[in-house]
Coordinates of C-alpha atoms and ligand atoms in Angstrom, one line a residue:
Chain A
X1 CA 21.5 15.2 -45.6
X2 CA 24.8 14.2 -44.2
X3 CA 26.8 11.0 -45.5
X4 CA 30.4 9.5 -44.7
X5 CA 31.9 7.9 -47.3
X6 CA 34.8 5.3 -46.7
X7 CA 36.4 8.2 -43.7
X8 CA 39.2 7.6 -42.0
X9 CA 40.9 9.7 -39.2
X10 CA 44.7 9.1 -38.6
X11 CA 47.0 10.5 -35.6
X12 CA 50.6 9.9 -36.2
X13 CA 51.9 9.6 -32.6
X14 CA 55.7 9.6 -33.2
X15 CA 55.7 6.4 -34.8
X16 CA 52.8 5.0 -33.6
X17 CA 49.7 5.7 -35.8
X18 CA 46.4 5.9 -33.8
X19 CA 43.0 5.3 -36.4
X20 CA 40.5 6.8 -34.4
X21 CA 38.3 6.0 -37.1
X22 CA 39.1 3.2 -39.9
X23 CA 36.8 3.2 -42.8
X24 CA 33.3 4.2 -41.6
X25 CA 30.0 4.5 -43.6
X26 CA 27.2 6.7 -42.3
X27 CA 24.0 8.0 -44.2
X28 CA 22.0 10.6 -42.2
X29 CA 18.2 11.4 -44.1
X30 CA 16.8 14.8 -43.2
X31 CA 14.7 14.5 -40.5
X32 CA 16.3 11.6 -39.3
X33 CA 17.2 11.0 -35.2
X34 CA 20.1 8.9 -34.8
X35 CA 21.9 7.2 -32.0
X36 CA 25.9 6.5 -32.3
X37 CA 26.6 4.4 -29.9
X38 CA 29.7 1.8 -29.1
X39 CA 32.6 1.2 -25.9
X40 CA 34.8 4.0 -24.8
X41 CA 37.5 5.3 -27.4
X42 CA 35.7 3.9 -30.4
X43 CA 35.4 6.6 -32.5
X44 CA 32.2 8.2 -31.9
X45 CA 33.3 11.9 -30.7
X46 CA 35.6 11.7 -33.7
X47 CA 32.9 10.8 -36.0
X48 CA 30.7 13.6 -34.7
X49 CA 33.3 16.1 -35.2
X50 CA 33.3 15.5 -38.5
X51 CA 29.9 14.9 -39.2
X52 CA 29.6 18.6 -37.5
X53 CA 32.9 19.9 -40.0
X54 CA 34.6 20.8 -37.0
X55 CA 37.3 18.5 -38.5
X56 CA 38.4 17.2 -41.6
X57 CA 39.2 13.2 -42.5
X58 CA 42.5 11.8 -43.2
X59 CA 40.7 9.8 -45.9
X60 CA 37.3 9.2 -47.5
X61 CA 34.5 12.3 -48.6
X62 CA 31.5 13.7 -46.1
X63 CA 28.6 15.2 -48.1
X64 CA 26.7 17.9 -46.4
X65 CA 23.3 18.3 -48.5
X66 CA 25.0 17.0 -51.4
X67 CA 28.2 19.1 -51.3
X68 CA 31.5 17.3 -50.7
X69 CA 33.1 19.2 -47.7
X70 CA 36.0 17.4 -46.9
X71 CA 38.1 20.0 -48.4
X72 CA 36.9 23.4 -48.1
X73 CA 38.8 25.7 -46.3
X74 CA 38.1 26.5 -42.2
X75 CA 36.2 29.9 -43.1
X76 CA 33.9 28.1 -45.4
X77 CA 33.5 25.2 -43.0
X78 CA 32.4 27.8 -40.2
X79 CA 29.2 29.7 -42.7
X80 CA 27.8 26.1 -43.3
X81 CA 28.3 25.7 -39.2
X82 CA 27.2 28.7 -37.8
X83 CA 23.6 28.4 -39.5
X84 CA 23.3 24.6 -39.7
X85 CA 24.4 22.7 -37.3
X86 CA 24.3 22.9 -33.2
X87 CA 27.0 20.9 -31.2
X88 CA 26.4 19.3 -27.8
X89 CA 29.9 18.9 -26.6
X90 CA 30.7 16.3 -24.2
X91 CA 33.3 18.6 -22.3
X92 CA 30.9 21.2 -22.8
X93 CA 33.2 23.6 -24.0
X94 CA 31.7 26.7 -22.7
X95 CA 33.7 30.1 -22.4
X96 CA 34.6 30.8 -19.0
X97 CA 34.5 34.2 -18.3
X98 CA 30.9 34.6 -20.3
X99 CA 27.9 33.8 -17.7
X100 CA 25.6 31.4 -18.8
X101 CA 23.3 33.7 -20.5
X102 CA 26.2 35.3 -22.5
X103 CA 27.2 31.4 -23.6
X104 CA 23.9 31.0 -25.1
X105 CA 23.9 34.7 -27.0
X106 CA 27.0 34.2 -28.6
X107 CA 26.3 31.9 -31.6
X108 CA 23.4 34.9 -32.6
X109 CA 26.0 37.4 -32.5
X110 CA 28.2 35.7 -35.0
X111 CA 25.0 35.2 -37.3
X112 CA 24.1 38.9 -36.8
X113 CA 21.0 38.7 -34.6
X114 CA 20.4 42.0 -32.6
X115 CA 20.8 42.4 -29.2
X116 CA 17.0 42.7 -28.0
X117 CA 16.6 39.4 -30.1
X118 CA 19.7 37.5 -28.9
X119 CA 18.4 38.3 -25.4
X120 CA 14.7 37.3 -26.1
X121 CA 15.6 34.3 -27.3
X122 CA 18.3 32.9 -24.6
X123 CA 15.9 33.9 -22.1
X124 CA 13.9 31.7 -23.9
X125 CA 16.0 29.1 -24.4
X126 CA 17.4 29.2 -20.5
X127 CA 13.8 28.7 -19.6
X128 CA 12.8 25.4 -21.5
X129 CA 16.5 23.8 -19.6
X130 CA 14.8 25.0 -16.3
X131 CA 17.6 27.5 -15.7
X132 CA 16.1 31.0 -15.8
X133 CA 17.5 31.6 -12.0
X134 CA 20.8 30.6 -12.9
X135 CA 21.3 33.0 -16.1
X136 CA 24.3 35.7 -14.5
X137 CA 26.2 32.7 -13.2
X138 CA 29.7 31.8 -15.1
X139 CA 30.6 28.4 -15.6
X140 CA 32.0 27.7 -12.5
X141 CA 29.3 28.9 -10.4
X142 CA 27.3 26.0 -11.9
X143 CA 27.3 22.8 -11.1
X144 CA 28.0 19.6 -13.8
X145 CA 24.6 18.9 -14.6
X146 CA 23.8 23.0 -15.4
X147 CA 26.5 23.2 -18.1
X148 CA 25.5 20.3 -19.6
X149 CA 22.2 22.0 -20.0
X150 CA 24.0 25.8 -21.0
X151 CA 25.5 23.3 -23.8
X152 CA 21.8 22.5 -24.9
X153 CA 20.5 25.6 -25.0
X154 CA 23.3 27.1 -26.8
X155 CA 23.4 24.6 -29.4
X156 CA 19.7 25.3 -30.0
X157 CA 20.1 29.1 -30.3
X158 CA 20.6 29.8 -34.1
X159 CA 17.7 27.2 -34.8
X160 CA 19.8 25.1 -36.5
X161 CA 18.7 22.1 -38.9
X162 CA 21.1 19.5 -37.9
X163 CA 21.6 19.0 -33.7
X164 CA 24.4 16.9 -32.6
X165 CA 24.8 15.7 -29.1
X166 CA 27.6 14.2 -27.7
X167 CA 26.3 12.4 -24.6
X168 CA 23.7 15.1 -23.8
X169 CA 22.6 13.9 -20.7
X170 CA 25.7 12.2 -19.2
X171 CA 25.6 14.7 -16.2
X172 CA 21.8 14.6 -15.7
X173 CA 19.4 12.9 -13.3
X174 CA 17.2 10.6 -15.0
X175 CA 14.0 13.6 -15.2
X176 CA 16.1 15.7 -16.5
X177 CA 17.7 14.1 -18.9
X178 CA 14.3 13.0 -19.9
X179 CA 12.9 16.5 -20.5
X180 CA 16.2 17.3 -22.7
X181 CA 15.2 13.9 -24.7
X182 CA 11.3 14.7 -25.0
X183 CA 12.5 18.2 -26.4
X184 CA 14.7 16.5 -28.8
X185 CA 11.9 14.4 -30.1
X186 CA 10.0 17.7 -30.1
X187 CA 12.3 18.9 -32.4
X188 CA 13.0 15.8 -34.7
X189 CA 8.8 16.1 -34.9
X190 CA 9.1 19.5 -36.6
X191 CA 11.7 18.4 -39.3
X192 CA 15.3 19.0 -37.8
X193 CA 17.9 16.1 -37.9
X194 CA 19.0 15.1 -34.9
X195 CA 22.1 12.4 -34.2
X196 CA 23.2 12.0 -30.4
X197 CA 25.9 10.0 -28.8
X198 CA 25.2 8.0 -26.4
X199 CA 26.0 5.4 -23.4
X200 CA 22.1 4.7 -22.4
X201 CA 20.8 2.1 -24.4
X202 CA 17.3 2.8 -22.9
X203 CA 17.4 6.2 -24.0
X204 CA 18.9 5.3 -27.5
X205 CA 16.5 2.7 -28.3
X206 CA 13.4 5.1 -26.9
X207 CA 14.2 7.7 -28.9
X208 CA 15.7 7.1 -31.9
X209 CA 15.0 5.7 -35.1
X210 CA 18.5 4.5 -36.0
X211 CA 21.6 3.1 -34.1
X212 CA 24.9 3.0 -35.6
X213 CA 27.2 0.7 -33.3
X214 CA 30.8 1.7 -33.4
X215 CA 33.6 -0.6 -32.5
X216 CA 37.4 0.4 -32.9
X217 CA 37.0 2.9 -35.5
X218 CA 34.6 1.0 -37.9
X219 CA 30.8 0.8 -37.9
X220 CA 30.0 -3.0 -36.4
X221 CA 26.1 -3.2 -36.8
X222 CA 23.6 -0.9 -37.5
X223 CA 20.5 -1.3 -35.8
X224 CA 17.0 0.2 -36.9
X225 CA 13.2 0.5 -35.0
X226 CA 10.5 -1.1 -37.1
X227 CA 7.4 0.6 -36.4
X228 CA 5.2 -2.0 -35.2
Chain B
X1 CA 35.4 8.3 9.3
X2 CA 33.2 11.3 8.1
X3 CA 30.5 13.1 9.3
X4 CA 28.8 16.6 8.3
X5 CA 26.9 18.1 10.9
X6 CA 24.7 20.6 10.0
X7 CA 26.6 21.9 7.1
X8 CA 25.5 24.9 5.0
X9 CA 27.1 26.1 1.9
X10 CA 26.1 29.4 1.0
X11 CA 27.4 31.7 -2.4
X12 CA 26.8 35.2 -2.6
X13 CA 25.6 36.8 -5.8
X14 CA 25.4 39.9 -5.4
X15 CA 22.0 40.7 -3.2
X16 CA 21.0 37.2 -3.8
X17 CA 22.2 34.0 -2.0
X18 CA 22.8 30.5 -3.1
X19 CA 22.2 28.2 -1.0
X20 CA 24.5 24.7 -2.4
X21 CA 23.9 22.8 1.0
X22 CA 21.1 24.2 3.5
X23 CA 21.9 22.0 6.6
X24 CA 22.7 18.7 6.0
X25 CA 23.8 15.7 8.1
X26 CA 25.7 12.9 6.3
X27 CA 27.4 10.4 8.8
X28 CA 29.6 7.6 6.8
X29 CA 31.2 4.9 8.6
X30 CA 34.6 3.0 8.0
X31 CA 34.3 0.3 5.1
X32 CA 30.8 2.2 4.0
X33 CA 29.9 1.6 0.3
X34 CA 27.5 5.1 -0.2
X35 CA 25.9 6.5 -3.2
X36 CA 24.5 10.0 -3.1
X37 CA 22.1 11.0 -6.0
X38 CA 19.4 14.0 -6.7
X39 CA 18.6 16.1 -9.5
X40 CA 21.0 18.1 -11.0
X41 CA 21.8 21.1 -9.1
X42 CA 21.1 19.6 -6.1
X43 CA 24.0 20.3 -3.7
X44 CA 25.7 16.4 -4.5
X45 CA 29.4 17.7 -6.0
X46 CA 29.3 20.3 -3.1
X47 CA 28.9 18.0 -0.7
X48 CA 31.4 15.8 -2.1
X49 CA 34.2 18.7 -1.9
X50 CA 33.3 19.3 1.6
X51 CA 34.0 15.8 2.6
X52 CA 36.8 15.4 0.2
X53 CA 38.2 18.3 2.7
X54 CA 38.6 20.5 -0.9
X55 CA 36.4 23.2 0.5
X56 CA 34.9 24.8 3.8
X57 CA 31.5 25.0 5.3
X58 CA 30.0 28.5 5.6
X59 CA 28.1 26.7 8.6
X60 CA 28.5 23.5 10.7
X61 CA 31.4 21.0 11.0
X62 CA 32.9 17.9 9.3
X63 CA 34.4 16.0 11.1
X64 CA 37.2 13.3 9.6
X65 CA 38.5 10.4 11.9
X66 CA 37.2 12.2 15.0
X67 CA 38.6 15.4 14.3
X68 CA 37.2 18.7 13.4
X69 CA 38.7 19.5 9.9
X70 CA 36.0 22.7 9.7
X71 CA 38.4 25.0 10.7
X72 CA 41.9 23.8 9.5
X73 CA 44.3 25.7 7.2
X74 CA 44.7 24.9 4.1
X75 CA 47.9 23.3 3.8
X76 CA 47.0 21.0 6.9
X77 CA 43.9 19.9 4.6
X78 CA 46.1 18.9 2.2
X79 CA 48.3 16.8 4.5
X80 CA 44.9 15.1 5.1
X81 CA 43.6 14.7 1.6
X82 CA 46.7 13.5 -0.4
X83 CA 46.9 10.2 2.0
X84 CA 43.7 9.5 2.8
X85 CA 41.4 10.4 0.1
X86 CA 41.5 10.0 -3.7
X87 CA 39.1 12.1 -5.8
X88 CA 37.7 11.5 -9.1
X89 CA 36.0 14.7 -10.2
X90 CA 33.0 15.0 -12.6
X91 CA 34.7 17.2 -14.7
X92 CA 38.0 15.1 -14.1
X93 CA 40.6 18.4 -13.6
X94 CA 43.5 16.5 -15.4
X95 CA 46.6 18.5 -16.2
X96 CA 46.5 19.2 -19.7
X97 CA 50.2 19.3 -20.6
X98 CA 50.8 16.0 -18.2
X99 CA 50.2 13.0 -20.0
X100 CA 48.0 10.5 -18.7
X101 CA 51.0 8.4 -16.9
X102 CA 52.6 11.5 -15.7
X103 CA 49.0 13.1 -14.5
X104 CA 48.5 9.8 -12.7
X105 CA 52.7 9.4 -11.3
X106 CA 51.5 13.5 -10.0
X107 CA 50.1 12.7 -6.6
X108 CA 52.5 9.9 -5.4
X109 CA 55.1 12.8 -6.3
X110 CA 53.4 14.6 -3.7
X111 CA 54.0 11.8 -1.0
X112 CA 57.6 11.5 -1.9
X113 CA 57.4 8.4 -3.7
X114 CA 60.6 7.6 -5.4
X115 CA 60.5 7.8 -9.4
X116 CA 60.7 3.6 -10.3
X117 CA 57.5 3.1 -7.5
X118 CA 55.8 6.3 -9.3
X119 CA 56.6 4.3 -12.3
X120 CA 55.2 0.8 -11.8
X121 CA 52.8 2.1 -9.7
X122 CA 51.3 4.2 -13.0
X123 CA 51.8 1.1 -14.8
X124 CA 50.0 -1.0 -13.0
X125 CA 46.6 1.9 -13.0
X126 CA 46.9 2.3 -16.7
X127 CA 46.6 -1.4 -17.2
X128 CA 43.7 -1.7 -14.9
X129 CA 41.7 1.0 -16.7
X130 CA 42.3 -0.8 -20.0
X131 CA 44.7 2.2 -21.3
X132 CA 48.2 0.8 -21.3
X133 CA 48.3 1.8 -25.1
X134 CA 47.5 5.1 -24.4
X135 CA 49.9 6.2 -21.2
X136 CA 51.8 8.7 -23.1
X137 CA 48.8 10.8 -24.7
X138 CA 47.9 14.0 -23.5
X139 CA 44.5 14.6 -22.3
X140 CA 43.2 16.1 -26.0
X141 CA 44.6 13.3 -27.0
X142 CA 42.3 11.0 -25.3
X143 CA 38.2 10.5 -25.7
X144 CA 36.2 11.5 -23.0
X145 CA 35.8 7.9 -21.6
X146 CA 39.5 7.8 -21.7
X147 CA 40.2 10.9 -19.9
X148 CA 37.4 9.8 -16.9
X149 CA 39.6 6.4 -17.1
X150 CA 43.0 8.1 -15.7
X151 CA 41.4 10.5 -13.6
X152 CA 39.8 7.3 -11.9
X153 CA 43.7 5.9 -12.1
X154 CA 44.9 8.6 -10.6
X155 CA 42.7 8.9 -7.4
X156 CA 43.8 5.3 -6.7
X157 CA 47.6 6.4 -6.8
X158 CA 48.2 6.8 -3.1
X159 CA 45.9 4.1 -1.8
X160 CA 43.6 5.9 -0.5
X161 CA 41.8 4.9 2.5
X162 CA 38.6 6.7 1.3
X163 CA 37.9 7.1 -2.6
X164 CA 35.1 9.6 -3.5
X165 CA 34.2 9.5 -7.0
X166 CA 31.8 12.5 -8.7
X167 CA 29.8 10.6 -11.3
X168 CA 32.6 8.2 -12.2
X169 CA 30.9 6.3 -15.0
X170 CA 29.2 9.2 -16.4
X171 CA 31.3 9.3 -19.9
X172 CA 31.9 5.0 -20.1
X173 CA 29.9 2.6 -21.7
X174 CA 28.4 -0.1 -19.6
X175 CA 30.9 -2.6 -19.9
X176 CA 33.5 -0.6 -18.9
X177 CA 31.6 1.4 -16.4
X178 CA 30.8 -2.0 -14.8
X179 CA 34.3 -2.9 -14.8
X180 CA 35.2 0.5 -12.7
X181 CA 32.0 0.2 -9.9
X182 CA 33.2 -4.3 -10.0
X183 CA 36.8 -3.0 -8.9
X184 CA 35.1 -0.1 -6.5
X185 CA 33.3 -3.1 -4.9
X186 CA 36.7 -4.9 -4.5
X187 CA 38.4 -2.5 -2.8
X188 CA 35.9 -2.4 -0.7
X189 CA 35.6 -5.6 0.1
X190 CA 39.6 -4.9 1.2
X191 CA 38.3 -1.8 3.9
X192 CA 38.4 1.8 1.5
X193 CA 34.9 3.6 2.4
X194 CA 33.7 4.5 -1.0
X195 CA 31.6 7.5 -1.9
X196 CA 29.9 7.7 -5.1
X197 CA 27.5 10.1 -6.9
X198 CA 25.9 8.9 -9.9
X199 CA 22.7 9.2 -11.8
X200 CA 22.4 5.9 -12.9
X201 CA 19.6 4.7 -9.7
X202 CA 20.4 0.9 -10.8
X203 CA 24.2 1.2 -10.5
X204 CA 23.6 2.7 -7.2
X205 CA 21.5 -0.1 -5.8
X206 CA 23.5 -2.9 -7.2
X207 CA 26.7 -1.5 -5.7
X208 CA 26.0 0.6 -2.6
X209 CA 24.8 -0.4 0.9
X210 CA 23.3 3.1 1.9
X211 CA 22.0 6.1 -0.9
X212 CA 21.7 9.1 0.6
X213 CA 19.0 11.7 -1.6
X214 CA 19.7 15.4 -2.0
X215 CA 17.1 18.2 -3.1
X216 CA 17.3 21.6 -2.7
X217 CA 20.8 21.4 -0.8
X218 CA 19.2 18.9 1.8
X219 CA 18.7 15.5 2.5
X220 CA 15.3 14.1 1.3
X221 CA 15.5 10.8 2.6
X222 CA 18.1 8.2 2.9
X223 CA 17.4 4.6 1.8
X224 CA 19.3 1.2 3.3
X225 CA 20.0 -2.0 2.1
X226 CA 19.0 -4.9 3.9
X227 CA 20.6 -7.9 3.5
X228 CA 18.3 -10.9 2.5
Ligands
ATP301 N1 30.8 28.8 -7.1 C1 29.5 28.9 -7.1 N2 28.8 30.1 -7.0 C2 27.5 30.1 -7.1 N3 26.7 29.1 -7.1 C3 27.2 27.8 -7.1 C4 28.7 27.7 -7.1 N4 28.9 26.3 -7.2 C5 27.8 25.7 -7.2 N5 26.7 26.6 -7.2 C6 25.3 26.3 -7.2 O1 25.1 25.4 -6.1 C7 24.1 24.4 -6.5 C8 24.7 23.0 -6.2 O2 25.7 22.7 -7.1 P1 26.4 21.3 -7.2 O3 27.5 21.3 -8.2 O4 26.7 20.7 -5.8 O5 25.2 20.4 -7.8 P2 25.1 18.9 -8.2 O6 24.1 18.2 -7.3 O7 26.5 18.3 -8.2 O8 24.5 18.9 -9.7 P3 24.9 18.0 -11.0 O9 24.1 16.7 -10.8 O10 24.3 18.9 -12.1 O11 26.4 17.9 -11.1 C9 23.8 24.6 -7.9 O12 22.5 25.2 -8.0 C10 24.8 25.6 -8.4 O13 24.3 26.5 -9.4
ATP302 N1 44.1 14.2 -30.9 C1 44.2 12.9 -30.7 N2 45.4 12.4 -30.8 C2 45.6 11.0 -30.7 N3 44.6 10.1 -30.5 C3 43.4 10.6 -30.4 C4 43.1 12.0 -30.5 N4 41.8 12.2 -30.3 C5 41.2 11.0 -30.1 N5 42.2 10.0 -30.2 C6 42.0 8.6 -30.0 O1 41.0 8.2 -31.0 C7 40.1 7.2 -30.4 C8 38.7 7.6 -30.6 O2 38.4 8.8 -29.8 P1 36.9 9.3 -29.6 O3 37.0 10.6 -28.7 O4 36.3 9.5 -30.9 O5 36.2 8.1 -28.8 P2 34.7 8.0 -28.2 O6 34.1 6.9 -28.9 O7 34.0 9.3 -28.3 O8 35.0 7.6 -26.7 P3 34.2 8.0 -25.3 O9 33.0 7.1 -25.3 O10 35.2 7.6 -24.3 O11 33.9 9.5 -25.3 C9 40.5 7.1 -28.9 O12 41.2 5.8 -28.8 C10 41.5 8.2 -28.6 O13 42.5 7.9 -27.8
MG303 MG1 33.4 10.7 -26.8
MG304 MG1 27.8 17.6 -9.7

């Protein structure tokens, strides 16, 4: 469903050129729930932006379902988005004068969901990340830990095939961040494709089928679980 | 060196109330190595602004070195906090339009340190966080590892007798995020009092000598470590 072909990303710092990713090779099968894992500043939030098309390579193709997107154009980029994919940032990136119930509407108002249903549904999803009592609050009225999970639940709200996580549960205690995991799986059980960043090579190992190991910019092993 | 007595931290929204803290009593001595962890939501990055001197209690005092800090004004507080404590926040609050070496320089401009000591002084962080090659990028220019990196720099700038970090390895790998708590451990070995939050239960045990447990904006239970 998703594949990196020979990608590249280049940033020409005066004359300094930074490869935040040099010549990397992914595959993604539908269905699939990988791990991207690897040190600090290796490439992998770089990777996921473009595996998301949030970003486009400085060299190399990314197929989405078959179709090269490496060069369409920003508007076309953000239809395939809206309906397909569901990004788990790792700064969040929630808007800050939206409370955390707004957060989680707003991807269903750019797909044109109604109100009753954009409502129904983040109530919903505010519930399953335990955070029903915490739904008028703005960003910062919440602590770390709850807008890591206002991330979650808006990334789930369109119902999107592909879910990417960047570090998911980074700012959550070890039940939590369980629950987010199990609900993951959940997910990955009913068909959607699931790829998550992470430090916690308990969790990745746990969870997830594949492990791609990043190391400056390249891909330096891949791993994979052999059901036993 | 710190002790809340009693403290409360209460929000009001609206006709409901939010009880952060709901009395709690967290004494810390000189030279202490502590780890506070609970779920998420808890009351932990409350507490740590409260004995970081970065907010006031709605009820009870905090005492630092002896002295009632409770009831100060804000600019005394921040005599008190830019030579004696360093932060490093879980979302990390760098300037954005600083770079990392001038974001970390920032606080010993505050103490009047003269521009070649600001200088070195930077120098010398960057290299010890591994960044050297990346002191002149601003923070969107950095991954999120990176960016936790010079925010942990920069709380070490002034050297500080007390360093409270927020979930300082909560975006590193374990490598590196052994490499921070190993030089945590060091300078405490030399007489800082560390406070650390973190999720990561086995980080806490290795490193810490007391872990203090919030729930609910209390203290459930506070365990020790003997020495063998
Ligand atoms: N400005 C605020 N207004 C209202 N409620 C707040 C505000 N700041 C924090 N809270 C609430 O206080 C509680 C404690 O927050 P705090 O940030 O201390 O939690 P935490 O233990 O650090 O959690 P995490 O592990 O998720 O970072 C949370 O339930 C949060 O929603
Ligand atoms: N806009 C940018 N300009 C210049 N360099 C950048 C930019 N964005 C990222 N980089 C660099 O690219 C490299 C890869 O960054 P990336 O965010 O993908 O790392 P990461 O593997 O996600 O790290 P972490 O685990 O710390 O989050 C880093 O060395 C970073 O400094
Ligand atoms: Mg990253
Ligand atoms: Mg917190």
């Amino acid at each position: 469903i998703i594949k990196l072909q020979n990608v590249a990303k280049y940033y020409e710092m005066g004359d300094n050129t930074v490869k935040a990713l040099d010549g990397v090779n992914i595959s993604i099968e539908k269905g699939d729930f990988v791990s991207i894992m690897g040190p600090s500043g290796s490439g992998k939030s770089t990777g996921m932006n473009l595996i998301g098309s949030l970003d486009l390579p400085t060299k190399g193709e990314i197929y989405l379902d078959k179709h090269d997107i490496s060069h369409l154009t920003e508007s076309e980029l953000e239809q395939i988005r809206g309906k397909k994919i569901g990004f788990i940032f790792q700064s969040f990136n929630l808007i800050p004068n939206l409370t955390a119930k707004e957060n989680i509407m707003l991807p269903m108002l750019f797909q044109g969901v109604a109100k009753k249903g954009r409502e129904k549904k983040a109530e919903e999803l505010l519930n399953l990340v335990d955070l029903s009592d915490r739904m008028d609050h703005y960003p910062n009225q919440l602590s770390g830990g709850q807008q890591q999970r206002v991330a979650i639940a808006r990334s789930l709200a369109n119902d999107p095939e592909v879910i990417l996580a960047d570090e998911p549960t980074g700012n959550l205690d070890t039940k939590t961040g369980e629950m987010v995991m199990n609900f993951l799986e959940k997910l990955n059980k009913k068909g959607k494709t699931i790829i998550i960043v992470t430090h916690d090579h308990e969790l990745a190992k746990k969870h997830s089928k594949i492990i791609y190991w990043l190391k400056d910019g390249r891909v330096e092993k891949v791993t994979k679980k052999i059901k036993a």
